mmCIF file of N, CA and C in Angstrom:
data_model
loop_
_atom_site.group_PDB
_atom_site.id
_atom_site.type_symbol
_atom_site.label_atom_id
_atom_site.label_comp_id
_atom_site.label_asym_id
_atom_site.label_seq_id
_atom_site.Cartn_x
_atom_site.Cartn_y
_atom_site.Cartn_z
ATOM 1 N N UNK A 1 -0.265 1.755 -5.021
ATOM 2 C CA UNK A 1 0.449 2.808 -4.365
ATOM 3 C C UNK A 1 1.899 2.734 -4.807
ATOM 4 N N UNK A 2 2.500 3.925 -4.798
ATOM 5 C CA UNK A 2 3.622 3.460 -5.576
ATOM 6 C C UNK A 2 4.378 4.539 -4.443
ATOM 7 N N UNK A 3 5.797 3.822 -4.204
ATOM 8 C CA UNK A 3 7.220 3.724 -3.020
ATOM 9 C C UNK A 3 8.142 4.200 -4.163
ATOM 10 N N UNK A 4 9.044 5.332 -3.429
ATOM 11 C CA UNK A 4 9.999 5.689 -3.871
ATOM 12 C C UNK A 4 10.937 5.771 -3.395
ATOM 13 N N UNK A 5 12.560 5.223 -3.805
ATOM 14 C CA UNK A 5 13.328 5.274 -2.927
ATOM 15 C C UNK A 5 14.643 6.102 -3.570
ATOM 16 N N UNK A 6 14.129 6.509 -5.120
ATOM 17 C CA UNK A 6 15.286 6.889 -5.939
ATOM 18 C C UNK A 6 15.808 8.028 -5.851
ATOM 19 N N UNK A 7 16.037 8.673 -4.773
ATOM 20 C CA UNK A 7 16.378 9.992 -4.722
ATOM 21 C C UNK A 7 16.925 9.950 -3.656
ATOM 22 N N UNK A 8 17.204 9.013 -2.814
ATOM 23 C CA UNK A 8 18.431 8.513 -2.090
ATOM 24 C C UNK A 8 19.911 8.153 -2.688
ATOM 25 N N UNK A 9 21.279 9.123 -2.775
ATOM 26 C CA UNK A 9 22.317 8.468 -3.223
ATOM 27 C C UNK A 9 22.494 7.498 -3.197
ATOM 28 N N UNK A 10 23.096 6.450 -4.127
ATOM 29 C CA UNK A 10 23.395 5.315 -3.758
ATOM 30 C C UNK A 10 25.139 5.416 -3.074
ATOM 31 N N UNK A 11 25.657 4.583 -2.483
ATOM 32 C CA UNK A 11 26.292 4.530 -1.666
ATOM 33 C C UNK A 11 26.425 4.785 -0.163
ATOM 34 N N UNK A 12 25.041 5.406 -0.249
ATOM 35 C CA UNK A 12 24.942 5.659 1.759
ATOM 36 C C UNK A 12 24.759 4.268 2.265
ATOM 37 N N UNK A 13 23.847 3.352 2.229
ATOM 38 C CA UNK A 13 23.476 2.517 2.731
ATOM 39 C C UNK A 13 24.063 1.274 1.997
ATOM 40 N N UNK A 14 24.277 0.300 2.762
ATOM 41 C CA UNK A 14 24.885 -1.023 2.756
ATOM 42 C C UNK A 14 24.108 -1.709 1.861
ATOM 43 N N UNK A 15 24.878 -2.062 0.626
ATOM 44 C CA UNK A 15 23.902 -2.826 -0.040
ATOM 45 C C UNK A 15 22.825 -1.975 -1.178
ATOM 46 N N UNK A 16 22.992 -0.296 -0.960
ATOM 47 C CA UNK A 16 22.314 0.091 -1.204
ATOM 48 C C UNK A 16 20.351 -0.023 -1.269
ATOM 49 N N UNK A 17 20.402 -0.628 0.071
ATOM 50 C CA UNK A 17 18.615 -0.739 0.362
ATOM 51 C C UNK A 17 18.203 -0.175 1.582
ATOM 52 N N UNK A 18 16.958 -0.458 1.321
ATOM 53 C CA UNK A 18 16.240 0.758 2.240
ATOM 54 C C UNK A 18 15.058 -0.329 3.042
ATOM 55 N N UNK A 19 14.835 -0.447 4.214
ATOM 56 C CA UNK A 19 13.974 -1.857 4.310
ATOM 57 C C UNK A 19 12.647 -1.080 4.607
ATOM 58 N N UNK A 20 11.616 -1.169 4.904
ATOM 59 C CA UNK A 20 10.360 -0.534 5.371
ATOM 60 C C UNK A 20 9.802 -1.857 6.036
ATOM 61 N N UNK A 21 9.347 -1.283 7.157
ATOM 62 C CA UNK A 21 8.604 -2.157 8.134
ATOM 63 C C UNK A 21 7.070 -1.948 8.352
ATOM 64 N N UNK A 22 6.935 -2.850 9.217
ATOM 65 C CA UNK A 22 5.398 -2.744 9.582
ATOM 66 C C UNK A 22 5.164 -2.622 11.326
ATOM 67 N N UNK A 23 5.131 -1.328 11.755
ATOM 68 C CA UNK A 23 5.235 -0.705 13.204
ATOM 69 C C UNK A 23 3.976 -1.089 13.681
ATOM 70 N N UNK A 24 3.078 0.095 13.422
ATOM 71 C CA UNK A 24 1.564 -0.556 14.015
ATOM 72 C C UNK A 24 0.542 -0.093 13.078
ATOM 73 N N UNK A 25 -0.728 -0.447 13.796
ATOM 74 C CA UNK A 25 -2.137 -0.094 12.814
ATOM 75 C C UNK A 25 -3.353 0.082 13.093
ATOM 76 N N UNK A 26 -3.280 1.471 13.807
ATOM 77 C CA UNK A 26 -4.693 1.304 14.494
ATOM 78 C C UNK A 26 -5.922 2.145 13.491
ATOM 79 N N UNK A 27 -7.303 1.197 13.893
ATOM 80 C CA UNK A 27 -7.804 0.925 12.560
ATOM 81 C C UNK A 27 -9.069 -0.138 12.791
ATOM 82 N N UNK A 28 -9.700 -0.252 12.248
ATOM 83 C CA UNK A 28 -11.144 -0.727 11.974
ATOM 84 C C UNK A 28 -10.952 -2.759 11.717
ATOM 85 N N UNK A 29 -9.861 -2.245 11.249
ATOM 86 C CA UNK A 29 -10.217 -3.836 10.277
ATOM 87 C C UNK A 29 -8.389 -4.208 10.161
ATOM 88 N N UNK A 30 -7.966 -4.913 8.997
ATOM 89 C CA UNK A 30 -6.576 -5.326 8.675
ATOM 90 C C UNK A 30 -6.729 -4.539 7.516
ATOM 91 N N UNK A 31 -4.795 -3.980 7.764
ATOM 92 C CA UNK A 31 -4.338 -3.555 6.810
ATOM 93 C C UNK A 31 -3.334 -4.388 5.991
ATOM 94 N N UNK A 32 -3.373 -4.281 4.677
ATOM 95 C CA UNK A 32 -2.392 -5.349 3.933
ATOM 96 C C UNK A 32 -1.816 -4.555 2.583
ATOM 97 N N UNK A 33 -0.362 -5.439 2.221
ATOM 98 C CA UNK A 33 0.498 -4.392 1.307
ATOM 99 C C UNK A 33 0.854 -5.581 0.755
ATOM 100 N N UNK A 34 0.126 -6.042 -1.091
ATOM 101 C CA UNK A 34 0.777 -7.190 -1.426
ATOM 102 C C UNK A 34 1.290 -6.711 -3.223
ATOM 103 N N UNK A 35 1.767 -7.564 -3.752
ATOM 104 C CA UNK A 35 1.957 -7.295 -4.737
ATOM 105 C C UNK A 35 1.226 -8.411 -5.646
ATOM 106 N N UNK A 36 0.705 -8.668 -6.964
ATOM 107 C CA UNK A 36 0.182 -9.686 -7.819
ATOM 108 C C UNK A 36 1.629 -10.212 -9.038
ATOM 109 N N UNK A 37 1.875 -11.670 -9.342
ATOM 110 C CA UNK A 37 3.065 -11.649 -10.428
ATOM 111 C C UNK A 37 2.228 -12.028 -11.600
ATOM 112 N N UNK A 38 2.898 -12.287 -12.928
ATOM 113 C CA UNK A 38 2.016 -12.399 -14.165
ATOM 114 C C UNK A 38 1.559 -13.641 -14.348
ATOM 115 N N UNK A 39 1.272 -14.380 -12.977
ATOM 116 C CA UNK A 39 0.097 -15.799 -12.934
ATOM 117 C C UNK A 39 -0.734 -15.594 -12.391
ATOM 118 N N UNK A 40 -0.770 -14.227 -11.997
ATOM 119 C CA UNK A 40 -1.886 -13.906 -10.782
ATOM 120 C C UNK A 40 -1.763 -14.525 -8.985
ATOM 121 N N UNK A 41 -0.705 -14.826 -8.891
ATOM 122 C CA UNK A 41 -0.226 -15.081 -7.522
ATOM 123 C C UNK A 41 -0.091 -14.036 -6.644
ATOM 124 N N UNK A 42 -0.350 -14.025 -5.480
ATOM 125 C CA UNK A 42 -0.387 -12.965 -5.056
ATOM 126 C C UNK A 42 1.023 -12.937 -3.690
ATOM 127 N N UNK A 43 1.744 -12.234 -3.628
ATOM 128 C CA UNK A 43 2.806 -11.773 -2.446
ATOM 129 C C UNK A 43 2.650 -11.217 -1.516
ATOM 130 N N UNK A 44 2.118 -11.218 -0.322
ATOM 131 C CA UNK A 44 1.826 -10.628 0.870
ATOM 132 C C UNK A 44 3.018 -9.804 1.673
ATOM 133 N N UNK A 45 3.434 -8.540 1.690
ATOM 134 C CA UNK A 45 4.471 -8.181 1.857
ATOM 135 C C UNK A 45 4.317 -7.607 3.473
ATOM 136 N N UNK A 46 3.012 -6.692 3.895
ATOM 137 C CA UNK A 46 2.861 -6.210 5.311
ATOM 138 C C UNK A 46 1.411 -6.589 5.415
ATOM 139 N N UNK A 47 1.069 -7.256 6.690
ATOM 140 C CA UNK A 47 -0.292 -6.931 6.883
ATOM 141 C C UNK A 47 0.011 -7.215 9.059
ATOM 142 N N UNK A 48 -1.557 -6.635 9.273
ATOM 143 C CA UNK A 48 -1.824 -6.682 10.756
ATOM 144 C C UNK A 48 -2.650 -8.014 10.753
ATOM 145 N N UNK A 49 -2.885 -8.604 9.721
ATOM 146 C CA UNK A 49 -3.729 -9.993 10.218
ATOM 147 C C UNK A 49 -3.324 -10.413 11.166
ATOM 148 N N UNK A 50 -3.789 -10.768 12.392
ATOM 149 C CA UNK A 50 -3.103 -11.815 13.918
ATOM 150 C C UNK A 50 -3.067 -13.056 12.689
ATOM 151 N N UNK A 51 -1.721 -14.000 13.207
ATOM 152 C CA UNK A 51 -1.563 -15.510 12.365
ATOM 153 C C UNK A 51 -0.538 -14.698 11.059
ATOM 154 N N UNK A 52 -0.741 -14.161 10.424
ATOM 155 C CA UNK A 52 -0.567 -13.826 9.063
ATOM 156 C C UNK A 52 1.013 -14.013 8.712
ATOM 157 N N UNK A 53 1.236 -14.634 7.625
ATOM 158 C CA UNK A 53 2.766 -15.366 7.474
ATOM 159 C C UNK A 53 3.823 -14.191 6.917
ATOM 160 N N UNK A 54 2.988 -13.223 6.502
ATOM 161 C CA UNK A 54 3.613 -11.917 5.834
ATOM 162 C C UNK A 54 4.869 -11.785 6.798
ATOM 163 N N UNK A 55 6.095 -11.468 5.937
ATOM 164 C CA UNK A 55 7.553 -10.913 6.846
ATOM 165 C C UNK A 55 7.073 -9.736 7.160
ATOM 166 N N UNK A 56 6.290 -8.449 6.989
ATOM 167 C CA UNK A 56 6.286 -7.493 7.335
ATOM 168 C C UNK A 56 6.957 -6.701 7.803
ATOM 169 N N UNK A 57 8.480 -6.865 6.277
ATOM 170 C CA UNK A 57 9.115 -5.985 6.000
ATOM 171 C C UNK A 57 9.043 -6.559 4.806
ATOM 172 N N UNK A 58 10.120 -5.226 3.870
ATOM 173 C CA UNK A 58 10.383 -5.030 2.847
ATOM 174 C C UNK A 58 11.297 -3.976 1.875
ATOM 175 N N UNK A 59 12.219 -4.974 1.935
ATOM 176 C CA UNK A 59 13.634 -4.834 1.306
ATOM 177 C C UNK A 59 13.174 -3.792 -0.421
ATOM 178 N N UNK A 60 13.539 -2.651 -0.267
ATOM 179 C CA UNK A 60 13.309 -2.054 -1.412
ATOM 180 C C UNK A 60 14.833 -1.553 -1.917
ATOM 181 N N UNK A 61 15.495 -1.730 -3.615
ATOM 182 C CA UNK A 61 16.721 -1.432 -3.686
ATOM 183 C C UNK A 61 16.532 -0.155 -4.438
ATOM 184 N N UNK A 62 17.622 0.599 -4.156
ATOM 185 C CA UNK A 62 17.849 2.045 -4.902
ATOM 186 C C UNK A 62 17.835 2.160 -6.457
ATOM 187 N N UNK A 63 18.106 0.693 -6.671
ATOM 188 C CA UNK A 63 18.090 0.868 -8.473
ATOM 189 C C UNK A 63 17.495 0.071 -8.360
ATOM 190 N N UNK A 64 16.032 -0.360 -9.016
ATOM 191 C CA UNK A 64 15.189 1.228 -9.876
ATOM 192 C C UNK A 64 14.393 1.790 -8.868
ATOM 193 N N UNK A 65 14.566 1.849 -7.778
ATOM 194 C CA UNK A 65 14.315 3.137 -7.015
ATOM 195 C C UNK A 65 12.510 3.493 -6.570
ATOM 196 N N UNK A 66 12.193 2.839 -7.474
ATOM 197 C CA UNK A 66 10.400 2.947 -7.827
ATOM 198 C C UNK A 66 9.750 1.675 -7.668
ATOM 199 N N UNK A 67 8.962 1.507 -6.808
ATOM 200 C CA UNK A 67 7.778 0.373 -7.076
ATOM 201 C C UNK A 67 6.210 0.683 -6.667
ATOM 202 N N UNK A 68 5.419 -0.560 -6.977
ATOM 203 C CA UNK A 68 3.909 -0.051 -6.970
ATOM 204 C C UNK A 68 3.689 -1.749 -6.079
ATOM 205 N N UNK A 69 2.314 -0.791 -5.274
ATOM 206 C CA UNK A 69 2.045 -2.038 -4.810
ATOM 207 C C UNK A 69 0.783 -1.883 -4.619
ATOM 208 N N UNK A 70 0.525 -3.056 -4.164
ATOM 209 C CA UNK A 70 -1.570 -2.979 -3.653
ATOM 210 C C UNK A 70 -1.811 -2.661 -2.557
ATOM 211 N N UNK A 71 -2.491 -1.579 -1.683
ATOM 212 C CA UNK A 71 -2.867 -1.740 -0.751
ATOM 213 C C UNK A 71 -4.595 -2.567 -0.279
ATOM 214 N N UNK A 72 -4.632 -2.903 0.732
ATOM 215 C CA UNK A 72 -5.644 -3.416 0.923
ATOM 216 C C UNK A 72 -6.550 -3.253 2.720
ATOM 217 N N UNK A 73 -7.673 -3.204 2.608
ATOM 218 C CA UNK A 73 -8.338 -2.468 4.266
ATOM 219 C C UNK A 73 -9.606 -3.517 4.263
ATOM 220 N N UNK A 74 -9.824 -4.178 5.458
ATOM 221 C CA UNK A 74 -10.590 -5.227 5.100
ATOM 222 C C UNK A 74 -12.389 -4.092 5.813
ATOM 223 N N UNK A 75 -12.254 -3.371 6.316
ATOM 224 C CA UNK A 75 -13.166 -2.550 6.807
ATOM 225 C C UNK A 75 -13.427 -1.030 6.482
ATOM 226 N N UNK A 76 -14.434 -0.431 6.282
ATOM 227 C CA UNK A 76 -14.086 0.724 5.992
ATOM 228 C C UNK A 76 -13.403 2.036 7.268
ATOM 229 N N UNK A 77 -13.055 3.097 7.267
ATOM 230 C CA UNK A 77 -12.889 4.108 8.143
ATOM 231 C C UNK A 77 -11.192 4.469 8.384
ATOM 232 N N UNK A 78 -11.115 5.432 9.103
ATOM 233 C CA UNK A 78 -9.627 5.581 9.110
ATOM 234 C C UNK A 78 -8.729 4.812 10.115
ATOM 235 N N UNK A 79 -7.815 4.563 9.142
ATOM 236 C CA UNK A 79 -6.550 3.719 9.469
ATOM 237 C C UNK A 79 -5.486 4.513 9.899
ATOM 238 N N UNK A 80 -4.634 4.350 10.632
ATOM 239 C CA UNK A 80 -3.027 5.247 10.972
ATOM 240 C C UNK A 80 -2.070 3.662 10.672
ATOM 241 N N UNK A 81 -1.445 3.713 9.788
ATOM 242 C CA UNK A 81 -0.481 2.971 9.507
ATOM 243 C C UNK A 81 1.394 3.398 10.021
ATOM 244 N N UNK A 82 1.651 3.095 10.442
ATOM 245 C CA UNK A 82 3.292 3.284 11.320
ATOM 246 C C UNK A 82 4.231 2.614 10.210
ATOM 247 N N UNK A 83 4.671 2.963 9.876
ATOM 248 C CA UNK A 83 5.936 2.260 9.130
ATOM 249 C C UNK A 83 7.389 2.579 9.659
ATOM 250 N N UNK A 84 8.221 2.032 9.409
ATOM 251 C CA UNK A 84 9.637 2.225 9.622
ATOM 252 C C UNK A 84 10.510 2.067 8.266
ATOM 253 N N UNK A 85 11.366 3.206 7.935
ATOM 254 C CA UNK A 85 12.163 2.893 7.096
ATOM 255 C C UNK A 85 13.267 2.985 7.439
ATOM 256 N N UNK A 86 14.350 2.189 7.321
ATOM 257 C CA UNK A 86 15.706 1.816 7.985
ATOM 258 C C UNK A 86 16.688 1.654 6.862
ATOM 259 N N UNK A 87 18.024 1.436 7.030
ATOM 260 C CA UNK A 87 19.081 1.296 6.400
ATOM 261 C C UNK A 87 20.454 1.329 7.298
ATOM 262 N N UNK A 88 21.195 0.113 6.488
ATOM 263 C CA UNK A 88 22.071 0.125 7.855
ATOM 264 C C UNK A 88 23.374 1.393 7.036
ATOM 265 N N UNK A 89 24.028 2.106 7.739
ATOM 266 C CA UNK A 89 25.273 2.896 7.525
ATOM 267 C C UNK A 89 26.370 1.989 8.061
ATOM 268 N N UNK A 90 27.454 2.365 7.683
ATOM 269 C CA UNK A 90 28.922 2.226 7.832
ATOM 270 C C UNK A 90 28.932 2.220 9.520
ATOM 271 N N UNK A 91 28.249 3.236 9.951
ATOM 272 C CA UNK A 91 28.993 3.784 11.107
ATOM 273 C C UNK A 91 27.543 3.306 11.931
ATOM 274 N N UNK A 92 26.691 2.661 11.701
ATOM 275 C CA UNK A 92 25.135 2.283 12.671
ATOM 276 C C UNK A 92 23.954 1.981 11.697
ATOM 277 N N UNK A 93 22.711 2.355 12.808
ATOM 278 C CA UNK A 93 21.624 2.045 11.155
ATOM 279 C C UNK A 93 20.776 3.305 11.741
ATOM 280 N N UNK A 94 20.645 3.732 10.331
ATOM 281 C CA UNK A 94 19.699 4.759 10.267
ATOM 282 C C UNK A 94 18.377 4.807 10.168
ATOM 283 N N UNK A 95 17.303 5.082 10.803
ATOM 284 C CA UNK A 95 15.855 4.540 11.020
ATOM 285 C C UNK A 95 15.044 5.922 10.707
ATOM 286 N N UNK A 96 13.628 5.634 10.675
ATOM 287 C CA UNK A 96 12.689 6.988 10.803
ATOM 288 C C UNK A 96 11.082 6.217 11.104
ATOM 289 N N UNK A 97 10.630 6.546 11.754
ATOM 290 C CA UNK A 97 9.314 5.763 11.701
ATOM 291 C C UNK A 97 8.493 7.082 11.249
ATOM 292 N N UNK A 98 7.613 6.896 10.912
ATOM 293 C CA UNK A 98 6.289 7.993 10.368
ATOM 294 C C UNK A 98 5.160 6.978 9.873
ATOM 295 N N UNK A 99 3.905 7.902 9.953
ATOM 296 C CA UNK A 99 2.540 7.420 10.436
ATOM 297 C C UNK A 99 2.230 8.489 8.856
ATOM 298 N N UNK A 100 1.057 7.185 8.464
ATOM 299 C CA UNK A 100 0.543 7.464 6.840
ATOM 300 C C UNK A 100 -1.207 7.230 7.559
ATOM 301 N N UNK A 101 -2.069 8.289 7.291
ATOM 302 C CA UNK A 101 -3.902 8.355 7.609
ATOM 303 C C UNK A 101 -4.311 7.769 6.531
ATOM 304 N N UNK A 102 -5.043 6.553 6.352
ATOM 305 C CA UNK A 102 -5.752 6.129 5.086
ATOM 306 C C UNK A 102 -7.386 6.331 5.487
ATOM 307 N N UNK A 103 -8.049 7.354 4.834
ATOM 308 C CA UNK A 103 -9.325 6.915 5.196
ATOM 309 C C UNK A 103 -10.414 6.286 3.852
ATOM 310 N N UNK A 104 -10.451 5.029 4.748
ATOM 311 C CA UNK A 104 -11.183 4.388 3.559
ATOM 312 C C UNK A 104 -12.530 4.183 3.599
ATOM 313 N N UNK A 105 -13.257 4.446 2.005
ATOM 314 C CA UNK A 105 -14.735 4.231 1.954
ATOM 315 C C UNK A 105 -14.994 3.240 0.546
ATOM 316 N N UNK A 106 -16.178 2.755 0.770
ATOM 317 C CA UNK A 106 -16.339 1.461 0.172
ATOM 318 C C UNK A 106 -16.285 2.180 -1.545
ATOM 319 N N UNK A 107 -16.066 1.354 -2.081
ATOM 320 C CA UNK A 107 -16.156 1.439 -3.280
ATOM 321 C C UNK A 107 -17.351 1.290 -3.950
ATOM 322 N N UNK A 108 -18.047 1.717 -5.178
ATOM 323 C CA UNK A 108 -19.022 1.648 -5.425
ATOM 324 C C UNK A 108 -18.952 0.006 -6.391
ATOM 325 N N UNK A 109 -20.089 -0.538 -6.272
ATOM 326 C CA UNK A 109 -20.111 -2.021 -6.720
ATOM 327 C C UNK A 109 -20.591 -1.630 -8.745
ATOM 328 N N UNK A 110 -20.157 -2.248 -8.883
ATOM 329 C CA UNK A 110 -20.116 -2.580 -10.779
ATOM 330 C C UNK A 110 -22.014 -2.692 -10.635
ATOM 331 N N UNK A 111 -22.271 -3.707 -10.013
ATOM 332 C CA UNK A 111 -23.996 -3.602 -10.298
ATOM 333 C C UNK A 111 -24.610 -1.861 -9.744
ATOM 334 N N UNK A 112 -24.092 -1.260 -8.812
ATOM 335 C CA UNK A 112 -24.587 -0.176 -8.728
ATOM 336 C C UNK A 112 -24.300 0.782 -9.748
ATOM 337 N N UNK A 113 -23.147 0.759 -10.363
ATOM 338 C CA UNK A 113 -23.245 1.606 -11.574
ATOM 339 C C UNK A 113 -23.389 1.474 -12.847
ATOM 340 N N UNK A 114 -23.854 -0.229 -13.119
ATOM 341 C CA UNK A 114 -24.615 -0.807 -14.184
ATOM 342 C C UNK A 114 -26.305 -0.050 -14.187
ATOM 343 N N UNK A 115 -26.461 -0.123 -12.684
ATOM 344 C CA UNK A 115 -27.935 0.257 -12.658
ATOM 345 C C UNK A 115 -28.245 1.879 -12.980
ATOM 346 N N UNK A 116 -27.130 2.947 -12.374
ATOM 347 C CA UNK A 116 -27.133 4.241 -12.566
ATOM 348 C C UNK A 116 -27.643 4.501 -13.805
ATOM 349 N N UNK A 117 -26.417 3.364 -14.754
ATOM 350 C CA UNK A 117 -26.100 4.016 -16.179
ATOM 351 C C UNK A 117 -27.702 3.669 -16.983
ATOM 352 N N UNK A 118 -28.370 2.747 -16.458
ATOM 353 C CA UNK A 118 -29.700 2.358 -16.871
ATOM 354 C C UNK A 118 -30.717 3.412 -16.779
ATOM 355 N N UNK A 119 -30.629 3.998 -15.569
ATOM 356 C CA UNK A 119 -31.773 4.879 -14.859
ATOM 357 C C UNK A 119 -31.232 6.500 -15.811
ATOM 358 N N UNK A 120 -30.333 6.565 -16.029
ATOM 359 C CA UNK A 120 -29.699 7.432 -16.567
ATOM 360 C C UNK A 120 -30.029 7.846 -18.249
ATOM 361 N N UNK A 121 -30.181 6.571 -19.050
ATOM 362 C CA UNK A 121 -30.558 6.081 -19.829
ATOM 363 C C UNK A 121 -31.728 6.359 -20.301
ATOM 364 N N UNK A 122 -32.750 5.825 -19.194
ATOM 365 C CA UNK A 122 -34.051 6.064 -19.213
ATOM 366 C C UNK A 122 -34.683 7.053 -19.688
ATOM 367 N N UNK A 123 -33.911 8.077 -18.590
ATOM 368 C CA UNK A 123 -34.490 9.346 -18.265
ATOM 369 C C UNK A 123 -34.100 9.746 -19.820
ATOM 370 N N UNK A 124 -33.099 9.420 -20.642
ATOM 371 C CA UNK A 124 -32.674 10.464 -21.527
ATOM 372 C C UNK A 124 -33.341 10.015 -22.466
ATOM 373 N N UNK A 125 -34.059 8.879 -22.490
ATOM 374 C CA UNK A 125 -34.957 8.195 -24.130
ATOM 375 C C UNK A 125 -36.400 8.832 -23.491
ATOM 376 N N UNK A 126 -36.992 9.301 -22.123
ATOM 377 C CA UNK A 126 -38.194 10.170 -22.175
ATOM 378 C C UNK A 126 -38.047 11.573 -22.213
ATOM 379 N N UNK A 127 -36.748 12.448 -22.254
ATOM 380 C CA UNK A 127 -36.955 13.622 -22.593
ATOM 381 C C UNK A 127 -36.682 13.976 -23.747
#
């Protein structure tokens, strides 16, 4: 999923960043927002796991303005995710919360469409 923040002037906000939080999540299962680095480590940035060590926030800066991340739903069906995006001003901090609908369905498994492409196959070497 990819966050944009580059079309915010820079100079409004302190520091020029924008933080995004993790409000609420009502929902089937846990929701999670991580990123992978080039060892394959993985960064846990928001999740609803109860226990879960995630800060659940995340400091995004205006330059470069753009990032991508993983989302993740440990159940299928629809999710309402709450976020908060904040920034502090000169004069207070400026906030917005808004609610993102994910509705999720399972993915199809590699052996199920190993098998399609077989049956598929078939059919086309008997006609």
């Amino acid at each position: 999923m990819g966050l944009a923040v580059e079309e915010i002037s820079q100079g409004i906000f302190l520091n020029d960043l924008v933080t995004l939080s993790l409000v609420n999540v009502s929902g089937p299962g846990v929701f999670s927002l991580w990123n992978t680095d080039a060892f394959g480590g993985d960064s846990v940035f928001l999740s609803s796991a109860l226990g879960s060590e995630a800060p659940n926030q995340l400091d995004l800066a205006l330059e470069p303005g753009h990032y991508h991340f993983n989302l993740g739903f440990s159940e299928q069906g629809s999710y309402d995710v709450t976020l908060r995006a904040e920034g502090v001003l000169a004069e207070g901090v400026a906030s917005e919360d808004f609610t993102v609908r994910f509705d999720v369905v399972p993915e199809p498994s590699s052996l199920f469409l190993l098998a399609l492409g077989a049956v598929v196959t078939l059919r086309r070497r008997r006609a």
